[in-house]
PDB file of C-alpha atoms in Angstrom:
ATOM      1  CA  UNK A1081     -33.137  22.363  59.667  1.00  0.00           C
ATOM      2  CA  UNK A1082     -33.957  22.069  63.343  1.00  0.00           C
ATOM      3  CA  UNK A1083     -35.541  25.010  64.977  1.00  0.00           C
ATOM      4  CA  UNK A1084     -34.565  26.506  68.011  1.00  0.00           C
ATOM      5  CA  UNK A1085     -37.905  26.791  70.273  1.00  0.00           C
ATOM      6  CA  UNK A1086     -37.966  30.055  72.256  1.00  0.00           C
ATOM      7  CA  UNK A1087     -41.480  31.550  74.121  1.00  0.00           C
ATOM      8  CA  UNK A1088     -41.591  34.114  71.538  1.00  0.00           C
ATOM      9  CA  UNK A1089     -43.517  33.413  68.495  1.00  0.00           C
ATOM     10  CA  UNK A1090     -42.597  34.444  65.049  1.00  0.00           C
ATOM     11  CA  UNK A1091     -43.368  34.314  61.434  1.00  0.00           C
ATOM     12  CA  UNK A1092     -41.547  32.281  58.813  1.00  0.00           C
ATOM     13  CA  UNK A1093     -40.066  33.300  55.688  1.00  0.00           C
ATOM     14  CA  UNK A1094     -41.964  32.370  52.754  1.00  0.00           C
ATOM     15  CA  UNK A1095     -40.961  32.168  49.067  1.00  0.00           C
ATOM     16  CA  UNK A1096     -42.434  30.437  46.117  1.00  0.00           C
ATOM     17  CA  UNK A1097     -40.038  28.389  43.713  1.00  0.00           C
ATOM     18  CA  UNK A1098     -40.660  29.639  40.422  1.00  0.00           C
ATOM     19  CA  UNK A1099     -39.554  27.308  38.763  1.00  0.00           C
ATOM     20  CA  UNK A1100     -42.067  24.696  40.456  1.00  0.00           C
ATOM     21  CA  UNK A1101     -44.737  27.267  39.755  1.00  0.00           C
ATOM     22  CA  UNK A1102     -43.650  27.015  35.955  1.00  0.00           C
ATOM     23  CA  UNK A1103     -44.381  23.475  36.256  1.00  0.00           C
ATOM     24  CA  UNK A1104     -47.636  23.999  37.640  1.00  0.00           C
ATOM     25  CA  UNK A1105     -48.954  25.811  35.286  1.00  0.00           C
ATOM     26  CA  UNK A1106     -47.863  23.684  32.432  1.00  0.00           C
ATOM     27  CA  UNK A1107     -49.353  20.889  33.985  1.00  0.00           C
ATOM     28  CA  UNK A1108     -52.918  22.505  34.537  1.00  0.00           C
ATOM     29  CA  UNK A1109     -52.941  23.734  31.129  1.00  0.00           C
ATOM     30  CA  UNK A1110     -52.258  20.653  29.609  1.00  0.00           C
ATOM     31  CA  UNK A1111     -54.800  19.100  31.647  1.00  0.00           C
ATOM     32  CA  UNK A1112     -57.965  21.207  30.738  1.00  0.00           C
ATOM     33  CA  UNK A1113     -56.757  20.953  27.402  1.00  0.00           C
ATOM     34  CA  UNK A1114     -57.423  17.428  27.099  1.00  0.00           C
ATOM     35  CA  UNK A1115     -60.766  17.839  28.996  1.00  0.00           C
ATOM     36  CA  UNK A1116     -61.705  19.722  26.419  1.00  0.00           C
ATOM     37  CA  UNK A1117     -60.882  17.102  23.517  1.00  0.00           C
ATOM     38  CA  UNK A1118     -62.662  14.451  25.288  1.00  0.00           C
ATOM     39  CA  UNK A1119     -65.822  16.889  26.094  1.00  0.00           C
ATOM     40  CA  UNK A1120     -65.993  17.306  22.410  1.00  0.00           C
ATOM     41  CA  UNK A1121     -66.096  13.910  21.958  1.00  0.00           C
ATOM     42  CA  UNK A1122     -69.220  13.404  24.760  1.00  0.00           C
ATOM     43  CA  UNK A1123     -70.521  16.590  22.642  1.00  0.00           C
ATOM     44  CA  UNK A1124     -70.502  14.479  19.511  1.00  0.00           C
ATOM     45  CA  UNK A1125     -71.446  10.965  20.997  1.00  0.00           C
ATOM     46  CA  UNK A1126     -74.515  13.162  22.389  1.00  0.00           C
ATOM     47  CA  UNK A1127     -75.482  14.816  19.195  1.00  0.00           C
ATOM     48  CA  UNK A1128     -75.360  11.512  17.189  1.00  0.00           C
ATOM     49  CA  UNK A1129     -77.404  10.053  19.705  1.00  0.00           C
ATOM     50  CA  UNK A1130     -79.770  12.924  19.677  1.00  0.00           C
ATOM     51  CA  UNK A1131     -80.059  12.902  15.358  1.00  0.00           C
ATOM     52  CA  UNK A1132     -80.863   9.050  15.206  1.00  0.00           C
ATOM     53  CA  UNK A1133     -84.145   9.407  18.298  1.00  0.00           C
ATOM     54  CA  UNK A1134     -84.653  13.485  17.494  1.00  0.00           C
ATOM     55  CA  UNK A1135     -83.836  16.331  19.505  1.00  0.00           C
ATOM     56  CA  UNK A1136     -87.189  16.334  21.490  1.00  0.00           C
ATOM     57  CA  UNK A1137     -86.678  12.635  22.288  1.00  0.00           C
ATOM     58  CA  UNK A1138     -84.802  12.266  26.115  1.00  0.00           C
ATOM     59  CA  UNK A1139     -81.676  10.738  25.985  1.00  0.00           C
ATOM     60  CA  UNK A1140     -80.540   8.622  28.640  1.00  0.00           C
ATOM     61  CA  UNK A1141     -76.705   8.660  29.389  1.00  0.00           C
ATOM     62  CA  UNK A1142     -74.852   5.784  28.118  1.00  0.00           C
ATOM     63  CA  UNK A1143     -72.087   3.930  29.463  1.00  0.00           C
ATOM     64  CA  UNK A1144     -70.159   5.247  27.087  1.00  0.00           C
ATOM     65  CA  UNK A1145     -71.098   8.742  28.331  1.00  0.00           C
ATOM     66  CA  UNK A1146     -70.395   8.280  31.235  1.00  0.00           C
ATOM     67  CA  UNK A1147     -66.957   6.993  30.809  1.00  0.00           C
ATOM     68  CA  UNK A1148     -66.251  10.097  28.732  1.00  0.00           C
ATOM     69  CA  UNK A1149     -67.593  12.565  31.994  1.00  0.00           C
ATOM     70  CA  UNK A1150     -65.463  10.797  34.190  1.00  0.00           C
ATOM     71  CA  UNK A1151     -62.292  11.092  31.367  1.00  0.00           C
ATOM     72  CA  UNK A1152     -63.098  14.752  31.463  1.00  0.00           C
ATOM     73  CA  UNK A1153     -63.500  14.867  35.034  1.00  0.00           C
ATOM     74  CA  UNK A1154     -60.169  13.253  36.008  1.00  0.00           C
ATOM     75  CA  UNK A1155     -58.332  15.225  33.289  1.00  0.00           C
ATOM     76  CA  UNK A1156     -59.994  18.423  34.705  1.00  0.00           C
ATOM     77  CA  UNK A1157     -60.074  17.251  38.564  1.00  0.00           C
ATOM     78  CA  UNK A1158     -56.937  15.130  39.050  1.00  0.00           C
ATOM     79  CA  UNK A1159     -54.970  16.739  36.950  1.00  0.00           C
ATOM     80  CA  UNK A1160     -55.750  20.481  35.697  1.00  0.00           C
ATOM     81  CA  UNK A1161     -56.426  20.916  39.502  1.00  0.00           C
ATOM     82  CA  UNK A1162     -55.277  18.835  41.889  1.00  0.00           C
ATOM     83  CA  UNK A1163     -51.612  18.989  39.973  1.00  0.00           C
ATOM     84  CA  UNK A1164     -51.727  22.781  39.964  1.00  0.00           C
ATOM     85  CA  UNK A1165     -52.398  22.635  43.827  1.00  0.00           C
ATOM     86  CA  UNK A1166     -49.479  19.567  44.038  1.00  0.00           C
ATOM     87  CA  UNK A1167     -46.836  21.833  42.774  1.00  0.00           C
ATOM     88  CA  UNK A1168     -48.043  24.749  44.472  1.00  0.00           C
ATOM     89  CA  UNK A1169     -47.629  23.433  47.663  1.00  0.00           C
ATOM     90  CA  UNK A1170     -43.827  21.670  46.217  1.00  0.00           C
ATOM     91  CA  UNK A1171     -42.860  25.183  44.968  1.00  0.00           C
ATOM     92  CA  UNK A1172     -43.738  26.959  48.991  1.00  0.00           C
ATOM     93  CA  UNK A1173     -40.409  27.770  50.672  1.00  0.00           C
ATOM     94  CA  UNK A1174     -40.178  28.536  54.096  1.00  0.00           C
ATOM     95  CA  UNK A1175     -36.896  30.142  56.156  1.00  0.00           C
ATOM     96  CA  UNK A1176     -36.359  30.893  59.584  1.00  0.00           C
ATOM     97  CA  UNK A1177     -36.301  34.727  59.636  1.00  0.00           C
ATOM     98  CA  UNK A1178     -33.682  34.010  62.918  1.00  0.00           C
ATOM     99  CA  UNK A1179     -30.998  32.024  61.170  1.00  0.00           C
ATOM    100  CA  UNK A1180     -31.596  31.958  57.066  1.00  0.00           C
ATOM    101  CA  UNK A1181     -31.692  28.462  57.353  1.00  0.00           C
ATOM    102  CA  UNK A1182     -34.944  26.961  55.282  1.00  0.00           C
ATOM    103  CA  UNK A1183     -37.411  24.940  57.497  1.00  0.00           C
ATOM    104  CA  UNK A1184     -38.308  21.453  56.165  1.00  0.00           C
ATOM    105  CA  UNK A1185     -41.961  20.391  56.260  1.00  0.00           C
ATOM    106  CA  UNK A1186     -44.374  17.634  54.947  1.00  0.00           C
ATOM    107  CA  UNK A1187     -47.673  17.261  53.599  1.00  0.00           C
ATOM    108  CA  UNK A1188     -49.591  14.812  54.526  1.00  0.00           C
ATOM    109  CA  UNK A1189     -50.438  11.996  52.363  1.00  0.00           C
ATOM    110  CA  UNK A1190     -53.489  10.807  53.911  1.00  0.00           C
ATOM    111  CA  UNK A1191     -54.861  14.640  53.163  1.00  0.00           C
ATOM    112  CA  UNK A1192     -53.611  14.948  49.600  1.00  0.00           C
ATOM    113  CA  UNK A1193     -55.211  11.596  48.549  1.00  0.00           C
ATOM    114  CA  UNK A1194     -58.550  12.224  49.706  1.00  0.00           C
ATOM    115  CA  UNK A1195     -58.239  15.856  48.338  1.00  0.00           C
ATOM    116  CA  UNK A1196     -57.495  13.864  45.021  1.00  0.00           C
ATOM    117  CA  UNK A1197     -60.928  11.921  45.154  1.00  0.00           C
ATOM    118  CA  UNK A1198     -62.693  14.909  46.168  1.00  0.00           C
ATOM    119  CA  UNK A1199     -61.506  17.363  43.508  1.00  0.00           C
ATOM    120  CA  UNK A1200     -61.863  14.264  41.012  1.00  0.00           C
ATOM    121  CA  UNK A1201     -65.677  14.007  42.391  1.00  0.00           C
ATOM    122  CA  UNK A1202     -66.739  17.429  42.528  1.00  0.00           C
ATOM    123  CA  UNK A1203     -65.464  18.539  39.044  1.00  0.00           C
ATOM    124  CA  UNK A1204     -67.269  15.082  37.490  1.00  0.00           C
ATOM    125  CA  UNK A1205     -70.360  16.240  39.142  1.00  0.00           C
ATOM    126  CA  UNK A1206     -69.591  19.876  38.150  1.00  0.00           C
ATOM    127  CA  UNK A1207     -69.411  18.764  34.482  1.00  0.00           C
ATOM    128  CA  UNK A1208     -72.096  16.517  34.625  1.00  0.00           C
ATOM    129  CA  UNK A1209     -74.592  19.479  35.593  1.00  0.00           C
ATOM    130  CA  UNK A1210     -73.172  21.584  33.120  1.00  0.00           C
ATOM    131  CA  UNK A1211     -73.018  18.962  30.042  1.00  0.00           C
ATOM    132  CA  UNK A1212     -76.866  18.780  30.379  1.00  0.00           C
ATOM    133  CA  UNK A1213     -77.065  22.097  28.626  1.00  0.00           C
ATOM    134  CA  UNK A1214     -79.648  21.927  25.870  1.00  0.00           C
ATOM    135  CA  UNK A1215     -77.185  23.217  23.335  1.00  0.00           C
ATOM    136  CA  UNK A1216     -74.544  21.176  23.875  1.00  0.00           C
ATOM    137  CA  UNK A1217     -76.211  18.437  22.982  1.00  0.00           C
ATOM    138  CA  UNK A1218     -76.700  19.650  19.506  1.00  0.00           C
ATOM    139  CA  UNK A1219     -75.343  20.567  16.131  1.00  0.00           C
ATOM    140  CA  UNK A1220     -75.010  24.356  15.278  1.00  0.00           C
ATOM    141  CA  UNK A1221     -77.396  23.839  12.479  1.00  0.00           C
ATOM    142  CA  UNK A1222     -79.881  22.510  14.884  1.00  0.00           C
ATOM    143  CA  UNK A1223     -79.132  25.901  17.575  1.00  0.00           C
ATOM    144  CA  UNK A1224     -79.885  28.138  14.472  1.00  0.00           C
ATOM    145  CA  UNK A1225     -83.295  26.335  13.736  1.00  0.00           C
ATOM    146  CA  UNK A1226     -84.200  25.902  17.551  1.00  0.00           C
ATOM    147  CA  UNK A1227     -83.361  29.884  17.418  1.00  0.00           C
ATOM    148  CA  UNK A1228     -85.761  30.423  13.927  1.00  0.00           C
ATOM    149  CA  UNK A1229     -88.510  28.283  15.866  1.00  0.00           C
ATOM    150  CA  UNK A1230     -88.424  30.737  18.386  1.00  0.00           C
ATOM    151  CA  UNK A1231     -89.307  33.497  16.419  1.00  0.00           C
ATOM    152  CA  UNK A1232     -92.187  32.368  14.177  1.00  0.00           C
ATOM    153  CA  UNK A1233     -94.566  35.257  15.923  1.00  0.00           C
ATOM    154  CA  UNK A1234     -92.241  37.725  14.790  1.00  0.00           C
ATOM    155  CA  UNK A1235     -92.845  39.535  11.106  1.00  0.00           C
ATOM    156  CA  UNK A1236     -90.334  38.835   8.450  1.00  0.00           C
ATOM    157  CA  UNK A1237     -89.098  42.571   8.194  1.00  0.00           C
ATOM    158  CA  UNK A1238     -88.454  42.945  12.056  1.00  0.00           C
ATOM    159  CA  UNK A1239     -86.271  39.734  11.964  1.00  0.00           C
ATOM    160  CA  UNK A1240     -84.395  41.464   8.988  1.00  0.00           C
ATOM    161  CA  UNK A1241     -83.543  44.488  11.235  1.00  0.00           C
ATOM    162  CA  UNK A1242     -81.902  42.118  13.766  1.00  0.00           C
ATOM    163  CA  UNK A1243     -77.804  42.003  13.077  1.00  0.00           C
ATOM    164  CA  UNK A1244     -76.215  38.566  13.161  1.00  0.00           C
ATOM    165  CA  UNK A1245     -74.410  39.856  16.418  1.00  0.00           C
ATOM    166  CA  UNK A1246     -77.674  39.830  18.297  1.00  0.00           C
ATOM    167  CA  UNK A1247     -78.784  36.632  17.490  1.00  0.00           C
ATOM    168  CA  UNK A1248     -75.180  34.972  18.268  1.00  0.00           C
ATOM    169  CA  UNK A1249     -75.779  36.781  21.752  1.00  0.00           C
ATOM    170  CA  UNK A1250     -79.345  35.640  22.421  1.00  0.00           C
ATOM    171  CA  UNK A1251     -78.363  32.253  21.447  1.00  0.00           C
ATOM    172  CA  UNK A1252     -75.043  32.241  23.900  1.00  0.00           C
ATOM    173  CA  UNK A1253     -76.995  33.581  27.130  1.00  0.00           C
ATOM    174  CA  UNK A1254     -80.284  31.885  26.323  1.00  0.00           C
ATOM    175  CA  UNK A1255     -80.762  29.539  29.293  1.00  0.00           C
ATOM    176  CA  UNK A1256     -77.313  29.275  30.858  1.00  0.00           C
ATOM    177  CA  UNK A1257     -78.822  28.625  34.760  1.00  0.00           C
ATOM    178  CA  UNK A1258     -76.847  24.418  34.010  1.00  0.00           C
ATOM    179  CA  UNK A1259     -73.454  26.611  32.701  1.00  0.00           C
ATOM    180  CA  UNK A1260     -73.353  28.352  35.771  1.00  0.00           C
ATOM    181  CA  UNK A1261     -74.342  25.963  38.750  1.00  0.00           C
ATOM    182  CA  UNK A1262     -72.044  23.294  37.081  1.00  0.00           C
ATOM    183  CA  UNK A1263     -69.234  25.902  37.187  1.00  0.00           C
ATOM    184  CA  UNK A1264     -70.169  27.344  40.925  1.00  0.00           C
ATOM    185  CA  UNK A1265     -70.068  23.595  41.703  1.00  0.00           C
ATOM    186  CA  UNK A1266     -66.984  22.988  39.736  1.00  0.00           C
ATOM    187  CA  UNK A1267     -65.264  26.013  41.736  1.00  0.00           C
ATOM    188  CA  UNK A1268     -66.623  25.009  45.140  1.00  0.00           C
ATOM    189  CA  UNK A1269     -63.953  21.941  44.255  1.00  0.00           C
ATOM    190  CA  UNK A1270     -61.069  23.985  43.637  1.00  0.00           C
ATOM    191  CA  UNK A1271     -61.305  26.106  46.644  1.00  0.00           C
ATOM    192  CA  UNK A1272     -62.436  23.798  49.313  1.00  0.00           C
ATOM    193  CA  UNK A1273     -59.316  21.084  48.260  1.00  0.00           C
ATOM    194  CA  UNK A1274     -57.364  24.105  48.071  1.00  0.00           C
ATOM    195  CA  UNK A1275     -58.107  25.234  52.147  1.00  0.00           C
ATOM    196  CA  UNK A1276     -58.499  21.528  53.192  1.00  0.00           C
ATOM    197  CA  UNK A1277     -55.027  20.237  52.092  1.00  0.00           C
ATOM    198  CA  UNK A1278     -53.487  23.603  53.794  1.00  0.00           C
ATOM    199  CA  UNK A1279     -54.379  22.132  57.037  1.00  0.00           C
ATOM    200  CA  UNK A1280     -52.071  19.104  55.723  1.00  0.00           C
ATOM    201  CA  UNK A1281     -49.084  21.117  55.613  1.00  0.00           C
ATOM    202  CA  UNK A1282     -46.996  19.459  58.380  1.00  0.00           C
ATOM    203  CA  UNK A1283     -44.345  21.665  60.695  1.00  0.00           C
ATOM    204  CA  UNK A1284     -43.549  23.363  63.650  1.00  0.00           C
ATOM    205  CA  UNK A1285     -46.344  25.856  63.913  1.00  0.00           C
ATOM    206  CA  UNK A1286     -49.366  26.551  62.128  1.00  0.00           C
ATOM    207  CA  UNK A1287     -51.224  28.326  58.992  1.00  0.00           C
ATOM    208  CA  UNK A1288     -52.853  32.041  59.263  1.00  0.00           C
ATOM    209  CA  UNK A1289     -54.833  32.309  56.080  1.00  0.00           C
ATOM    210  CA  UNK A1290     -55.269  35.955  55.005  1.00  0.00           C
ATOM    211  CA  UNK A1291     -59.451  35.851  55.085  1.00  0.00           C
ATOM    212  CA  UNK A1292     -60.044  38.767  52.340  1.00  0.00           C
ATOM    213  CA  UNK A1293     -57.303  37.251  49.754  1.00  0.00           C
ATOM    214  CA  UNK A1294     -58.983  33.627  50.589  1.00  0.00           C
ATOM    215  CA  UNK A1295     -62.243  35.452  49.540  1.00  0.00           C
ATOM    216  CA  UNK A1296     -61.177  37.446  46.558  1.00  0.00           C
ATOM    217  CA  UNK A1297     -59.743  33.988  45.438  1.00  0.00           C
ATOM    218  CA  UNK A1298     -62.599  32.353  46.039  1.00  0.00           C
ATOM    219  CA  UNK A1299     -64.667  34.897  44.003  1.00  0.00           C
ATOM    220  CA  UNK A1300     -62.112  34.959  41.022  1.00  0.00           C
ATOM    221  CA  UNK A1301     -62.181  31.137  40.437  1.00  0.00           C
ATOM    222  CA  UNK A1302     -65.905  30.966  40.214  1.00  0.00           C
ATOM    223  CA  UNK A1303     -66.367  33.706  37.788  1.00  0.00           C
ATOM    224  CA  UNK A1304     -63.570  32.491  35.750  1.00  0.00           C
ATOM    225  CA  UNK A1305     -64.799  28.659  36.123  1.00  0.00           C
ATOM    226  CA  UNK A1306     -68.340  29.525  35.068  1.00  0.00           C
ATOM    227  CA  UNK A1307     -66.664  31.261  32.168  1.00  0.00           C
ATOM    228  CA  UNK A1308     -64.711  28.459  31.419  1.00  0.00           C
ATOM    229  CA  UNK A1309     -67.631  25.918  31.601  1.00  0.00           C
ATOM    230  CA  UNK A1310     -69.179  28.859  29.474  1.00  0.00           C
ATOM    231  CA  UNK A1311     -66.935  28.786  26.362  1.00  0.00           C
ATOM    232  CA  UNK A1312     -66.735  24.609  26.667  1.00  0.00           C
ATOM    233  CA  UNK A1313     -70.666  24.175  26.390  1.00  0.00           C
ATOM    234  CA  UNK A1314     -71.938  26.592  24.545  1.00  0.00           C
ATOM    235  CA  UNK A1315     -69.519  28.381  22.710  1.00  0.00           C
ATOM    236  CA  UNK A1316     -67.445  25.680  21.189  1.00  0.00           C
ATOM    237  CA  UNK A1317     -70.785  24.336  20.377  1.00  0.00           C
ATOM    238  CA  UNK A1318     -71.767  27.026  17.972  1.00  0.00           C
ATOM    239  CA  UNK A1319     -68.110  27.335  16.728  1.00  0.00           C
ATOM    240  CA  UNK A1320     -66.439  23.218  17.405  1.00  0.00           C
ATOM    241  CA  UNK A1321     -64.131  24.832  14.550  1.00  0.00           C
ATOM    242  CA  UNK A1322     -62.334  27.763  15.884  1.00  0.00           C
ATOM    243  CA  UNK A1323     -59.118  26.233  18.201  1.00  0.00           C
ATOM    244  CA  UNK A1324     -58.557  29.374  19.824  1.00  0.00           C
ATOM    245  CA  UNK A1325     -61.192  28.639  21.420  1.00  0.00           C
ATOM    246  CA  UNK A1326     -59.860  25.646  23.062  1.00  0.00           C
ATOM    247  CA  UNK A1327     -56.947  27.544  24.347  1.00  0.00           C
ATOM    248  CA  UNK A1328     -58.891  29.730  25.886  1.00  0.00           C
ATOM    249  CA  UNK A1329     -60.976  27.313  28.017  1.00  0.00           C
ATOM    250  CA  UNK A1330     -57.644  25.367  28.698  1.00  0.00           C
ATOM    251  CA  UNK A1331     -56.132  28.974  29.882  1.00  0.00           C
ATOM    252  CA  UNK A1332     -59.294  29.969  31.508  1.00  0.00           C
ATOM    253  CA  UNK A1333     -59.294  26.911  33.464  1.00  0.00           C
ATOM    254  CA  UNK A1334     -55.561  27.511  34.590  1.00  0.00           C
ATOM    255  CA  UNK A1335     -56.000  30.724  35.481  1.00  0.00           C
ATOM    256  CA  UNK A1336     -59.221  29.233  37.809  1.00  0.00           C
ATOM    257  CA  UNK A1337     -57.109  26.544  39.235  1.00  0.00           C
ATOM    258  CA  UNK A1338     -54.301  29.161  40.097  1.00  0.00           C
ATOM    259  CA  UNK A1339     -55.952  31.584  41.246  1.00  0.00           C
ATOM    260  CA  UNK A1340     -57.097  30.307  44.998  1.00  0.00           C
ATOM    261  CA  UNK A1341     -53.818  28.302  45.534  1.00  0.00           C
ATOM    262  CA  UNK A1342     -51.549  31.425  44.922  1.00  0.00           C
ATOM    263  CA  UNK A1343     -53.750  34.308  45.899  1.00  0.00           C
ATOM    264  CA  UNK A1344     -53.992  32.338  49.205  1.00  0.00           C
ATOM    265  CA  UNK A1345     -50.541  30.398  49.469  1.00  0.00           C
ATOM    266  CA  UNK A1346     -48.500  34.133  48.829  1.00  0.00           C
ATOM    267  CA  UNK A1347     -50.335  35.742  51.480  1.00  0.00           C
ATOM    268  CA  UNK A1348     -50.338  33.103  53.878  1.00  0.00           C
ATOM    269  CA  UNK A1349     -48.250  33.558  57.323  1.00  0.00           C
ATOM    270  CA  UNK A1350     -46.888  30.381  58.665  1.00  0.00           C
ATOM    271  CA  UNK A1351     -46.169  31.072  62.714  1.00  0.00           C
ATOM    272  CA  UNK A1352     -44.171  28.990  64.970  1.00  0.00           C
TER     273      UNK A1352
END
């Protein structure tokens, strides 16, 4: 509808489509799930590699791994992410508080394709970081022996007094600095697309981000990224098996992507 300008400013309406927002989390979901199919399939292209030169040997990325981080990357970037912030921004409803009448408005294309690339960029690189993990790279037999080799100063009867549970939790925090500046990097993505393509919301007025939800959002995606990065390369790698644990990374990874664009988008104020 048209507005009727006056010299008194006011606040839209806002609403979110939940049926939209349905959508959007389907999408994401689906997206990080099939990250996570094609990560296992870097993870096992890597570990091949890493059996026929031996685990001490370097291993220079293929062509074929790289194909696979940018497979991951898109699936995790373009679509886990940038299609949970698409549908967000489809599922935003905004009425003029004057009238009832909904106000249209536009996002700009220019914005949203770039914010594609970015997100696309950023979660690659993200990835990349974090798919450089020393246990990623290898076969649960091979963690368990790298773990043995580690203890060779310690007696036979202390090792006996340690319970399976401790080892599995030295072994899944040992070394995890990769895990977590891939997934800081990784969430750095997801919010910065998420404030950039705001300012490509076209209409009659302009945005007023709440600053402390922004935050808090901000906060929540990156520990729930770095946990997400955490279960894909390093606990799937001790347990490729278990497909629970898929579901978790792929709901993880929703809840990440979610996280910023609603915290932010519901507490938004849209003035005209």
């Amino acid at each position: 509808s048209t507005l009727k300008r006056t010299n008194v400013s006011m606040y839209l309406k806002q609403s979110l489509d939940h049926r939209v927002v349905g959508v959007s989390f389907l999408v994401s979901f689906l997206g990080v799930y099939v990250a996570v199919c094609v990560a296992e399939q870097l993870r096992q292209s890597l570990i091949d590699d890493r059996q026929v030169h031996g685990y001490k040997a370097k291993i220079s990325r293929s062509k074929k791994h790289i194909i696979y981080l940018a497979t991951v990357g898109l699936a995790l970037g373009g679509v886990a992410v940038w299609g949970m912030h698409y549908f967000s921004l489809l599922s935003l409803v905004l009425t003029d508080p004057s009238s009832g009448e909904g106000v249209q408005y536009q996002s700009s294309i220019p914005v949203q394709v770039l914010s594609f690339f970015m997100i696309c960029i950023t979660s690659t690189v993200g990835l990349t970081i974090a798919s450089h993990d020393d246990m990623f790279s290898r076969s649960r037999a091979s963690i368990v022996d790298e773990f043995m080799r580690g203890t060779e100063n310690v007696d036979s009867f202390n090792i006996r007094k340690v319970s399976t549970r401790s080892i599995l939790f030295t072994i899944m925090t040992k070394k995890v600095d990769r895990i977590i500046l891939g997934g800081l990097v990784g969430a750095a993505g997801i919010v910065s697309i998420f404030f950039f393509s705001m300012q490509g919301i076209v209409f009659p007025g302009h945005v007023e981000l709440n600053v402390g939800m922004s935050i808090l959002g901000a906060v929540l995606c990156a520990i729930s990224t770095i946990f997400e990065y955490w279960i894909l390369f390093r606990l799937l790698s001790i347990f490729p098996e278990k497909e629970w644990l898929r579901f978790a990374v792929a709901a993880s990874g929703m809840f990440s992507c979610a996280i910023p664009n609603y915290l932010a988008l519901g507490n938004a104020k849209f003035r005209i």
